[in-house]
mmCIF file of C-alpha atoms and ligand atoms in Angstrom:
data_model
loop_
_atom_site.group_PDB
_atom_site.id
_atom_site.type_symbol
_atom_site.label_atom_id
_atom_site.label_comp_id
_atom_site.label_asym_id
_atom_site.label_seq_id
_atom_site.Cartn_x
_atom_site.Cartn_y
_atom_site.Cartn_z
ATOM 1 C CA UNK A 10 -25.436 12.499 3.185
ATOM 2 C CA UNK A 11 -21.695 12.464 2.499
ATOM 3 C CA UNK A 12 -19.464 15.488 2.712
ATOM 4 C CA UNK A 13 -17.945 16.108 -0.703
ATOM 5 C CA UNK A 14 -14.519 16.910 0.778
ATOM 6 C CA UNK A 15 -14.264 13.298 1.915
ATOM 7 C CA UNK A 16 -14.129 11.784 -1.578
ATOM 8 C CA UNK A 17 -10.946 10.905 -3.415
ATOM 9 C CA UNK A 18 -10.775 11.664 -7.131
ATOM 10 C CA UNK A 19 -11.281 7.961 -7.879
ATOM 11 C CA UNK A 20 -14.351 7.762 -5.636
ATOM 12 C CA UNK A 21 -15.843 10.826 -7.300
ATOM 13 C CA UNK A 22 -15.129 9.307 -10.727
ATOM 14 C CA UNK A 23 -16.973 6.170 -9.635
ATOM 15 C CA UNK A 24 -19.865 8.326 -8.469
ATOM 16 C CA UNK A 25 -20.223 10.004 -11.845
ATOM 17 C CA UNK A 26 -19.847 6.742 -13.753
ATOM 18 C CA UNK A 27 -22.582 5.177 -11.636
ATOM 19 C CA UNK A 28 -24.811 8.136 -12.574
ATOM 20 C CA UNK A 29 -24.099 7.619 -16.287
ATOM 21 C CA UNK A 30 -21.857 10.636 -16.473
ATOM 22 C CA UNK A 31 -18.339 10.964 -17.797
ATOM 23 C CA UNK A 32 -15.643 10.404 -15.204
ATOM 24 C CA UNK A 33 -13.846 13.666 -16.102
ATOM 25 C CA UNK A 34 -16.628 15.488 -14.230
ATOM 26 C CA UNK A 35 -14.749 14.445 -11.127
ATOM 27 C CA UNK A 36 -11.704 16.407 -12.255
ATOM 28 C CA UNK A 37 -13.879 19.451 -12.882
ATOM 29 C CA UNK A 38 -15.448 19.219 -9.442
ATOM 30 C CA UNK A 39 -12.025 18.753 -7.844
ATOM 31 C CA UNK A 40 -10.847 21.919 -9.557
ATOM 32 C CA UNK A 41 -13.807 23.871 -8.210
ATOM 33 C CA UNK A 42 -13.227 22.551 -4.717
ATOM 34 C CA UNK A 43 -9.458 22.681 -4.469
ATOM 35 C CA UNK A 44 -8.156 25.099 -7.083
ATOM 36 C CA UNK A 45 -10.881 27.741 -7.040
ATOM 37 C CA UNK A 46 -12.120 26.983 -3.545
ATOM 38 C CA UNK A 47 -15.801 27.639 -4.157
ATOM 39 C CA UNK A 48 -18.142 27.282 -1.221
ATOM 40 C CA UNK A 49 -21.336 26.209 -2.970
ATOM 41 C CA UNK A 50 -22.401 23.858 -5.738
ATOM 42 C CA UNK A 51 -24.052 26.726 -7.654
ATOM 43 C CA UNK A 52 -20.635 28.236 -8.346
ATOM 44 C CA UNK A 53 -19.548 25.194 -10.409
ATOM 45 C CA UNK A 54 -20.646 26.850 -13.632
ATOM 46 C CA UNK A 55 -19.334 24.269 -16.092
ATOM 47 C CA UNK A 56 -21.440 21.470 -14.556
ATOM 48 C CA UNK A 57 -24.954 21.186 -15.928
ATOM 49 C CA UNK A 58 -27.943 21.986 -13.755
ATOM 50 C CA UNK A 59 -29.374 18.458 -13.449
ATOM 51 C CA UNK A 60 -26.001 17.107 -12.398
ATOM 52 C CA UNK A 61 -25.595 19.815 -9.787
ATOM 53 C CA UNK A 62 -29.065 19.094 -8.438
ATOM 54 C CA UNK A 63 -28.239 15.419 -8.110
ATOM 55 C CA UNK A 64 -24.977 16.276 -6.366
ATOM 56 C CA UNK A 65 -26.806 18.513 -3.927
ATOM 57 C CA UNK A 66 -29.038 15.578 -3.031
ATOM 58 C CA UNK A 67 -26.069 13.301 -2.470
ATOM 59 C CA UNK A 68 -23.475 15.582 -0.887
ATOM 60 C CA UNK A 69 -23.065 18.508 1.446
ATOM 61 C CA UNK A 70 -20.180 20.987 1.598
ATOM 62 C CA UNK A 71 -20.387 21.750 5.316
ATOM 63 C CA UNK A 72 -17.138 23.146 6.691
ATOM 64 C CA UNK A 73 -15.601 22.997 10.141
ATOM 65 C CA UNK A 74 -15.691 26.217 12.146
ATOM 66 C CA UNK A 75 -12.956 28.079 13.927
ATOM 67 C CA UNK A 76 -13.338 28.281 17.719
ATOM 68 C CA UNK A 77 -10.048 29.870 18.730
ATOM 69 C CA UNK A 78 -6.822 30.927 17.085
ATOM 70 C CA UNK A 79 -3.696 31.473 19.187
ATOM 71 C CA UNK A 80 -0.589 33.044 17.708
ATOM 72 C CA UNK A 81 3.023 32.710 18.783
ATOM 73 C CA UNK A 82 6.295 33.350 17.024
ATOM 74 C CA UNK A 83 6.114 31.492 13.693
ATOM 75 C CA UNK A 84 3.269 29.352 14.976
ATOM 76 C CA UNK A 85 -0.510 29.606 14.889
ATOM 77 C CA UNK A 86 -2.671 27.166 16.720
ATOM 78 C CA UNK A 87 -6.260 26.519 15.664
ATOM 79 C CA UNK A 88 -9.102 24.900 17.536
ATOM 80 C CA UNK A 89 -11.959 23.796 15.303
ATOM 81 C CA UNK A 90 -15.505 22.753 16.110
ATOM 82 C CA UNK A 91 -16.951 19.814 14.191
ATOM 83 C CA UNK A 92 -20.561 19.299 13.202
ATOM 84 C CA UNK A 93 -21.284 17.151 16.257
ATOM 85 C CA UNK A 94 -19.563 19.810 18.420
ATOM 86 C CA UNK A 95 -16.459 17.726 19.030
ATOM 87 C CA UNK A 96 -13.221 19.694 18.774
ATOM 88 C CA UNK A 97 -9.899 19.205 17.023
ATOM 89 C CA UNK A 98 -6.650 21.111 16.816
ATOM 90 C CA UNK A 99 -4.308 21.961 13.987
ATOM 91 C CA UNK A 100 -0.991 23.785 14.334
ATOM 92 C CA UNK A 101 0.618 25.851 11.621
ATOM 93 C CA UNK A 102 4.410 26.227 11.717
ATOM 94 C CA UNK A 103 6.129 28.784 9.539
ATOM 95 C CA UNK A 104 9.511 27.475 8.407
ATOM 96 C CA UNK A 105 11.976 29.094 6.035
ATOM 97 C CA UNK A 106 11.106 26.330 3.535
ATOM 98 C CA UNK A 107 7.340 26.882 3.718
ATOM 99 C CA UNK A 108 4.225 26.489 5.847
ATOM 100 C CA UNK A 109 3.752 23.192 7.578
ATOM 101 C CA UNK A 110 0.429 22.152 9.071
ATOM 102 C CA UNK A 111 0.142 19.591 11.826
ATOM 103 C CA UNK A 112 -3.290 17.960 11.473
ATOM 104 C CA UNK A 113 -5.315 15.842 13.879
ATOM 105 C CA UNK A 114 -6.636 12.440 12.860
ATOM 106 C CA UNK A 115 -8.912 11.535 15.774
ATOM 107 C CA UNK A 116 -10.941 13.209 18.524
ATOM 108 C CA UNK A 117 -8.822 12.139 21.493
ATOM 109 C CA UNK A 118 -6.536 9.111 21.404
ATOM 110 C CA UNK A 119 -6.546 5.635 22.885
ATOM 111 C CA UNK A 120 -2.832 4.934 22.703
ATOM 112 C CA UNK A 121 -2.347 6.162 26.270
ATOM 113 C CA UNK A 122 1.283 7.330 26.034
ATOM 114 C CA UNK A 123 2.305 8.423 29.525
ATOM 115 C CA UNK A 124 3.754 11.790 28.499
ATOM 116 C CA UNK A 125 1.048 12.848 26.052
ATOM 117 C CA UNK A 126 -1.822 15.219 26.684
ATOM 118 C CA UNK A 127 -4.038 13.778 23.934
ATOM 119 C CA UNK A 128 -4.269 10.481 25.716
ATOM 120 C CA UNK A 129 -5.684 12.101 28.857
ATOM 121 C CA UNK A 130 -8.872 12.658 26.907
ATOM 122 C CA UNK A 131 -9.820 9.241 25.588
ATOM 123 C CA UNK A 132 -10.707 8.726 21.986
ATOM 124 C CA UNK A 133 -14.249 9.831 21.263
ATOM 125 C CA UNK A 134 -14.233 8.878 17.592
ATOM 126 C CA UNK A 135 -11.998 8.918 14.550
ATOM 127 C CA UNK A 136 -12.101 11.825 12.134
ATOM 128 C CA UNK A 137 -13.855 11.434 8.830
ATOM 129 C CA UNK A 138 -11.704 12.093 5.778
ATOM 130 C CA UNK A 139 -13.352 15.458 5.081
ATOM 131 C CA UNK A 140 -12.652 16.626 8.639
ATOM 132 C CA UNK A 141 -8.929 16.241 7.944
ATOM 133 C CA UNK A 142 -9.098 17.857 4.494
ATOM 134 C CA UNK A 143 -11.072 20.781 5.921
ATOM 135 C CA UNK A 144 -8.376 21.519 8.527
ATOM 136 C CA UNK A 145 -6.089 22.425 5.624
ATOM 137 C CA UNK A 146 -8.674 24.415 3.679
ATOM 138 C CA UNK A 147 -9.791 26.333 6.775
ATOM 139 C CA UNK A 148 -6.259 27.326 7.788
ATOM 140 C CA UNK A 149 -5.377 28.383 4.243
ATOM 141 C CA UNK A 150 -8.527 30.496 4.007
ATOM 142 C CA UNK A 151 -8.118 31.991 7.468
ATOM 143 C CA UNK A 152 -4.532 33.183 6.949
ATOM 144 C CA UNK A 153 -4.687 33.546 3.178
ATOM 145 C CA UNK A 154 -1.637 31.322 2.703
ATOM 146 C CA UNK A 155 -0.740 28.057 0.994
ATOM 147 C CA UNK A 156 0.366 25.095 3.045
ATOM 148 C CA UNK A 157 3.363 23.335 1.539
ATOM 149 C CA UNK A 158 3.912 20.565 4.085
ATOM 150 C CA UNK A 159 1.535 18.405 6.110
ATOM 151 C CA UNK A 160 2.455 16.342 9.164
ATOM 152 C CA UNK A 161 -0.024 13.909 10.697
ATOM 153 C CA UNK A 162 1.156 14.587 14.218
ATOM 154 C CA UNK A 163 -1.846 16.247 15.810
ATOM 155 C CA UNK A 164 -4.308 14.547 18.105
ATOM 156 C CA UNK A 165 -4.871 10.875 17.429
ATOM 157 C CA UNK A 166 -3.067 7.876 16.019
ATOM 158 C CA UNK A 167 -3.207 8.026 12.196
ATOM 159 C CA UNK A 168 -2.866 4.263 11.790
ATOM 160 C CA UNK A 169 -5.792 3.733 14.167
ATOM 161 C CA UNK A 170 -7.870 5.529 11.500
ATOM 162 C CA UNK A 171 -6.057 3.969 8.580
ATOM 163 C CA UNK A 172 -8.564 4.014 5.707
ATOM 164 C CA UNK A 173 -9.646 7.616 6.238
ATOM 165 C CA UNK A 174 -6.037 8.717 6.587
ATOM 166 C CA UNK A 175 -5.095 7.015 3.323
ATOM 167 C CA UNK A 176 -8.017 8.717 1.519
ATOM 168 C CA UNK A 177 -7.021 12.030 3.080
ATOM 169 C CA UNK A 178 -3.467 11.635 1.784
ATOM 170 C CA UNK A 179 -4.815 10.755 -1.658
ATOM 171 C CA UNK A 180 -6.943 13.933 -1.787
ATOM 172 C CA UNK A 181 -4.245 16.335 -0.619
ATOM 173 C CA UNK A 182 -1.580 14.671 -2.765
ATOM 174 C CA UNK A 183 -3.652 14.645 -5.971
ATOM 175 C CA UNK A 184 -2.442 17.069 -8.622
ATOM 176 C CA UNK A 185 -6.109 17.796 -9.295
ATOM 177 C CA UNK A 186 -6.685 18.359 -5.572
ATOM 178 C CA UNK A 187 -4.645 20.300 -3.056
ATOM 179 C CA UNK A 188 -1.464 19.043 -4.727
ATOM 180 C CA UNK A 189 0.891 18.671 -1.782
ATOM 181 C CA UNK A 190 3.817 16.500 -2.868
ATOM 182 C CA UNK A 191 4.085 13.072 -1.235
ATOM 183 C CA UNK A 192 7.576 13.930 -0.029
ATOM 184 C CA UNK A 193 6.048 16.899 1.807
ATOM 185 C CA UNK A 194 3.629 14.693 3.743
ATOM 186 C CA UNK A 195 4.705 12.890 6.924
ATOM 187 C CA UNK A 196 2.701 10.279 8.808
ATOM 188 C CA UNK A 197 3.715 9.739 12.415
ATOM 189 C CA UNK A 198 2.777 6.538 14.235
ATOM 190 C CA UNK A 199 3.360 5.062 17.656
ATOM 191 C CA UNK A 200 4.160 1.797 15.874
ATOM 192 C CA UNK A 201 1.126 -0.228 14.804
ATOM 193 C CA UNK A 202 3.089 -2.887 12.948
ATOM 194 C CA UNK A 203 0.415 -4.404 10.650
ATOM 195 C CA UNK A 204 -0.539 -0.928 9.436
ATOM 196 C CA UNK A 205 3.096 -0.038 8.787
ATOM 197 C CA UNK A 206 3.167 -3.157 6.638
ATOM 198 C CA UNK A 207 0.009 -2.137 4.754
ATOM 199 C CA UNK A 208 1.443 1.331 4.281
ATOM 200 C CA UNK A 209 4.636 -0.183 2.889
ATOM 201 C CA UNK A 210 2.629 -2.218 0.347
ATOM 202 C CA UNK A 211 1.046 0.997 -0.968
ATOM 203 C CA UNK A 212 4.479 2.117 -2.043
ATOM 204 C CA UNK A 213 3.830 5.858 -1.714
ATOM 205 C CA UNK A 214 6.582 8.438 -1.439
ATOM 206 C CA UNK A 215 5.047 9.729 1.809
ATOM 207 C CA UNK A 216 7.455 10.055 4.771
ATOM 208 C CA UNK A 217 7.087 7.743 7.718
ATOM 209 C CA UNK A 218 7.986 8.861 11.256
ATOM 210 C CA UNK A 219 7.981 6.523 14.247
ATOM 211 C CA UNK A 220 7.446 7.710 17.803
ATOM 212 C CA UNK A 221 10.081 5.590 19.514
ATOM 213 C CA UNK A 222 10.923 7.512 22.718
ATOM 214 C CA UNK A 223 12.800 4.610 24.338
ATOM 215 C CA UNK A 224 15.613 2.258 23.286
ATOM 216 C CA UNK A 225 14.396 -0.897 25.079
ATOM 217 C CA UNK A 226 11.158 -2.709 25.892
ATOM 218 C CA UNK A 227 11.270 -2.186 29.651
ATOM 219 C CA UNK A 228 11.275 1.570 29.311
ATOM 220 C CA UNK A 229 9.068 1.722 26.247
ATOM 221 C CA UNK A 230 6.427 -0.446 27.942
ATOM 222 C CA UNK A 231 6.238 2.136 30.712
ATOM 223 C CA UNK A 232 5.925 5.101 28.355
ATOM 224 C CA UNK A 233 3.902 3.629 25.513
ATOM 225 C CA UNK A 234 1.371 0.827 26.168
ATOM 226 C CA UNK A 235 1.308 -0.027 22.444
ATOM 227 C CA UNK A 236 4.781 -1.515 22.944
ATOM 228 C CA UNK A 237 3.232 -4.426 24.840
ATOM 229 C CA UNK A 238 1.402 -5.359 21.654
ATOM 230 C CA UNK A 239 4.162 -4.547 19.156
ATOM 231 C CA UNK A 240 7.512 -4.646 20.964
ATOM 232 C CA UNK A 241 10.631 -2.937 19.695
ATOM 233 C CA UNK A 242 12.105 -5.969 17.901
ATOM 234 C CA UNK A 243 8.908 -6.420 15.840
ATOM 235 C CA UNK A 244 8.840 -2.700 15.096
ATOM 236 C CA UNK A 245 12.470 -2.557 13.989
ATOM 237 C CA UNK A 246 11.999 -5.704 11.945
ATOM 238 C CA UNK A 247 9.116 -4.278 9.875
ATOM 239 C CA UNK A 248 10.944 -0.959 9.489
ATOM 240 C CA UNK A 249 13.993 -2.702 8.052
ATOM 241 C CA UNK A 250 11.679 -4.340 5.513
ATOM 242 C CA UNK A 251 10.029 -0.983 4.839
ATOM 243 C CA UNK A 252 13.373 0.696 4.182
ATOM 244 C CA UNK A 253 14.514 -2.119 1.921
ATOM 245 C CA UNK A 254 11.277 -2.191 -0.035
ATOM 246 C CA UNK A 255 10.655 1.545 -0.427
ATOM 247 C CA UNK A 256 14.234 2.761 -0.433
ATOM 248 C CA UNK A 257 13.079 5.499 1.889
ATOM 249 C CA UNK A 258 14.589 6.783 5.082
ATOM 250 C CA UNK A 259 12.587 6.454 8.279
ATOM 251 C CA UNK A 260 12.479 9.139 10.975
ATOM 252 C CA UNK A 261 12.528 8.211 14.641
ATOM 253 C CA UNK A 262 11.031 10.721 17.037
ATOM 254 C CA UNK A 263 12.527 10.662 20.496
ATOM 255 C CA UNK A 264 11.167 12.991 23.182
ATOM 256 C CA UNK A 265 13.774 13.694 25.849
ATOM 257 C CA UNK A 266 12.306 13.329 29.345
ATOM 258 C CA UNK A 267 14.523 14.311 32.224
ATOM 259 C CA UNK A 268 16.033 11.329 34.064
ATOM 260 C CA UNK A 269 13.716 8.944 32.251
ATOM 261 C CA UNK A 270 15.116 8.282 28.779
ATOM 262 C CA UNK A 271 17.854 10.903 28.458
ATOM 263 C CA UNK A 272 20.829 9.133 30.049
ATOM 264 C CA UNK A 273 24.111 8.324 28.278
ATOM 265 C CA UNK A 274 23.215 4.644 28.571
ATOM 266 C CA UNK A 275 19.939 5.269 26.722
ATOM 267 C CA UNK A 276 21.763 7.173 23.988
ATOM 268 C CA UNK A 277 24.234 4.317 23.516
ATOM 269 C CA UNK A 278 21.494 1.726 23.515
ATOM 270 C CA UNK A 279 19.568 3.749 20.941
ATOM 271 C CA UNK A 280 22.659 4.049 18.736
ATOM 272 C CA UNK A 281 23.141 0.283 18.871
ATOM 273 C CA UNK A 282 19.503 -0.366 18.083
ATOM 274 C CA UNK A 283 19.532 1.826 14.968
ATOM 275 C CA UNK A 284 23.083 1.119 13.756
ATOM 276 C CA UNK A 285 23.227 0.611 10.012
ATOM 277 C CA UNK A 286 19.591 1.539 9.352
ATOM 278 C CA UNK A 287 18.738 4.204 6.782
ATOM 279 C CA UNK A 288 17.122 6.477 9.324
ATOM 280 C CA UNK A 289 17.462 9.633 11.308
ATOM 281 C CA UNK A 290 16.597 10.547 14.837
ATOM 282 C CA UNK A 291 14.684 13.687 15.671
ATOM 283 C CA UNK A 292 15.285 14.601 19.313
ATOM 284 C CA UNK A 293 12.275 16.458 20.688
ATOM 285 C CA UNK A 294 12.563 18.760 23.704
ATOM 286 C CA UNK A 295 9.550 17.758 25.805
ATOM 287 C CA UNK A 296 6.764 20.304 25.870
ATOM 288 C CA UNK A 297 5.818 20.279 29.548
ATOM 289 C CA UNK A 298 2.164 20.231 30.482
ATOM 290 C CA UNK A 299 0.668 21.110 33.823
ATOM 291 C CA UNK A 300 -1.148 17.771 34.142
ATOM 292 C CA UNK A 301 1.760 15.426 33.572
ATOM 293 C CA UNK A 302 4.774 15.139 35.853
ATOM 294 C CA UNK A 303 7.492 14.576 33.226
ATOM 295 C CA UNK A 304 10.108 17.284 32.906
ATOM 296 C CA UNK A 305 11.962 18.489 29.876
ATOM 297 C CA UNK A 306 15.649 17.491 29.741
ATOM 298 C CA UNK A 307 18.232 20.196 30.395
ATOM 299 C CA UNK A 308 19.802 21.760 27.327
ATOM 300 C CA UNK A 309 23.248 20.260 28.048
ATOM 301 C CA UNK A 310 21.716 16.800 28.500
ATOM 302 C CA UNK A 311 20.045 17.171 25.115
ATOM 303 C CA UNK A 312 23.388 18.093 23.566
ATOM 304 C CA UNK A 313 25.188 15.174 25.266
ATOM 305 C CA UNK A 314 22.553 12.791 23.949
ATOM 306 C CA UNK A 315 22.925 14.316 20.509
ATOM 307 C CA UNK A 316 26.722 13.982 20.613
ATOM 308 C CA UNK A 317 26.624 10.324 21.607
ATOM 309 C CA UNK A 318 24.366 9.522 18.668
ATOM 310 C CA UNK A 319 26.554 11.564 16.311
ATOM 311 C CA UNK A 320 29.735 9.838 17.499
ATOM 312 C CA UNK A 321 28.040 6.535 16.774
ATOM 313 C CA UNK A 322 27.237 7.643 13.234
ATOM 314 C CA UNK A 323 23.498 8.055 13.691
ATOM 315 C CA UNK A 324 21.938 10.954 11.738
ATOM 316 C CA UNK A 325 20.369 13.186 14.323
ATOM 317 C CA UNK A 326 18.708 16.581 14.664
ATOM 318 C CA UNK A 327 17.135 18.448 17.562
ATOM 319 C CA UNK A 328 13.630 19.659 16.820
ATOM 320 C CA UNK A 329 13.077 23.363 16.931
ATOM 321 C CA UNK A 330 10.616 24.310 19.647
ATOM 322 C CA UNK A 331 7.561 25.980 18.262
ATOM 323 C CA UNK A 332 4.592 25.738 20.426
ATOM 324 C CA UNK A 333 5.520 25.791 24.090
ATOM 325 C CA UNK A 334 4.089 29.284 24.615
ATOM 326 C CA UNK A 335 0.831 28.549 22.827
ATOM 327 C CA UNK A 336 0.409 25.066 24.276
ATOM 328 C CA UNK A 337 1.022 23.448 20.931
ATOM 329 C CA UNK A 338 2.027 20.116 22.400
ATOM 330 C CA UNK A 339 -0.214 17.426 21.105
ATOM 331 C CA UNK A 340 -3.654 17.812 22.652
ATOM 332 C CA UNK A 341 -2.896 20.687 24.980
ATOM 333 C CA UNK A 342 -5.196 23.290 23.506
ATOM 334 C CA UNK A 343 -8.158 20.996 23.311
ATOM 335 C CA UNK A 344 -7.758 19.726 26.840
ATOM 336 C CA UNK A 345 -7.340 23.218 28.267
ATOM 337 C CA UNK A 346 -10.390 24.442 26.372
ATOM 338 C CA UNK A 347 -12.427 21.598 27.873
ATOM 339 C CA UNK A 348 -11.406 22.688 31.337
ATOM 340 C CA UNK A 349 -12.069 26.399 30.884
HETATM 341 N N1 LIG B 17 -0.028 9.147 17.448
HETATM 342 C C1 LIG B 17 0.999 9.555 16.541
HETATM 343 C C2 LIG B 17 0.913 10.991 16.108
HETATM 344 C C3 LIG B 17 0.501 12.034 17.117
HETATM 345 S S1 LIG B 17 1.671 12.478 18.355
HETATM 346 C C4 LIG B 17 2.347 9.223 17.118
HETATM 347 O O1 LIG B 17 2.404 8.673 18.219
HETATM 348 O O2 LIG B 17 3.342 9.429 16.455
HETATM 349 C C5 LIG B 17 2.903 13.363 17.488
HETATM 350 C C6 LIG B 17 4.238 13.390 18.195
HETATM 351 O O3 LIG B 17 4.208 14.315 19.309
HETATM 352 C C7 LIG B 17 4.625 12.036 18.759
HETATM 353 O O4 LIG B 17 5.977 11.760 18.529
HETATM 354 C C8 LIG B 17 4.346 12.255 20.231
HETATM 355 O O5 LIG B 17 5.027 11.317 20.986
HETATM 356 C C9 LIG B 17 4.791 13.690 20.427
HETATM 357 N N2 LIG B 17 4.340 14.338 21.665
HETATM 358 C C10 LIG B 17 3.251 14.082 22.392
HETATM 359 N N3 LIG B 17 3.192 14.878 23.481
HETATM 360 C C11 LIG B 17 4.284 15.677 23.450
HETATM 361 C C12 LIG B 17 4.789 16.712 24.293
HETATM 362 N N4 LIG B 17 4.161 17.085 25.397
HETATM 363 N N5 LIG B 17 5.958 17.293 23.939
HETATM 364 C C13 LIG B 17 6.603 16.928 22.790
HETATM 365 N N6 LIG B 17 6.170 15.975 21.960
HETATM 366 C C14 LIG B 17 5.021 15.339 22.282
#
């Protein structure tokens, strides 16, 4: 039996058409689910009884359940239990421009980045579409807020779960659904080139962020195994096409790791690599974890790195640190919960 929160509007329209019903029923159901937030089929009072009975045979509305909630300044971290008792995290960040939720896309991750906590716990399975949608609904219900921005930067590699992620984006972006504007949604990938290409062909207004973290193959191979499959030149090549085709700016995420990728030489090499591209670099102070030996760069090193990029006309910002006190770094909460 499918979970109803996993269907896009188009899929639900198809469902009703195949049951000899009008497709606008899908819009009505979407409104019950995402505008009025009902928790049972019986509450959908403008849908006739026989239709509701059929829907109850075909779908469930099972939610995910909250295991722990940890609060810090402007940040709330959630650990959710799934139906098969796997666990995922979501992190809410309160900005002056709105509430941004960082959602997980997989249980664990197989990308194996050296600095990342998620990769320590191997991928168990990908998340179903409804398990991503429900992270948003559960957080909104729990805090009685509306989420204005969504970043796919939690546990997992979104483009390793491509089809479900695309359906998820469709549901939350739909005006009939949760209605989060495409420009307020950001997908972050370690650089799976064929999926970046597929994403480009979809021509959505969704933001694309690339976890780069190194300016050359030698270093990137050490930090991110995916680079051995899709090296930097292939990555940059597809991103140039992406920018040309979509007219959109790409974000590069660059974690600063002390004495690893934070030298002046790295900054210069990065500036040369990105020169002339419509992009910006988001420098991320590393969120240290007890299991991994990397250290966070010193504040003055971060500023030097920033200055070198600036001087070389690269758009650059330093990411505000949200979660270090509540272990909000990718995967930390889940992996600490497993150990407790
Ligand atoms: N797999 C996707 C999305 C999840 S990771 C990706 O690679 O982009 C989201 C971002 O958090 C990535 O840029 C990742 O490199 C970064 N990250 C992982 N561990 C971190 C840590 N301990 N401190 C700061 N950023 C981290």
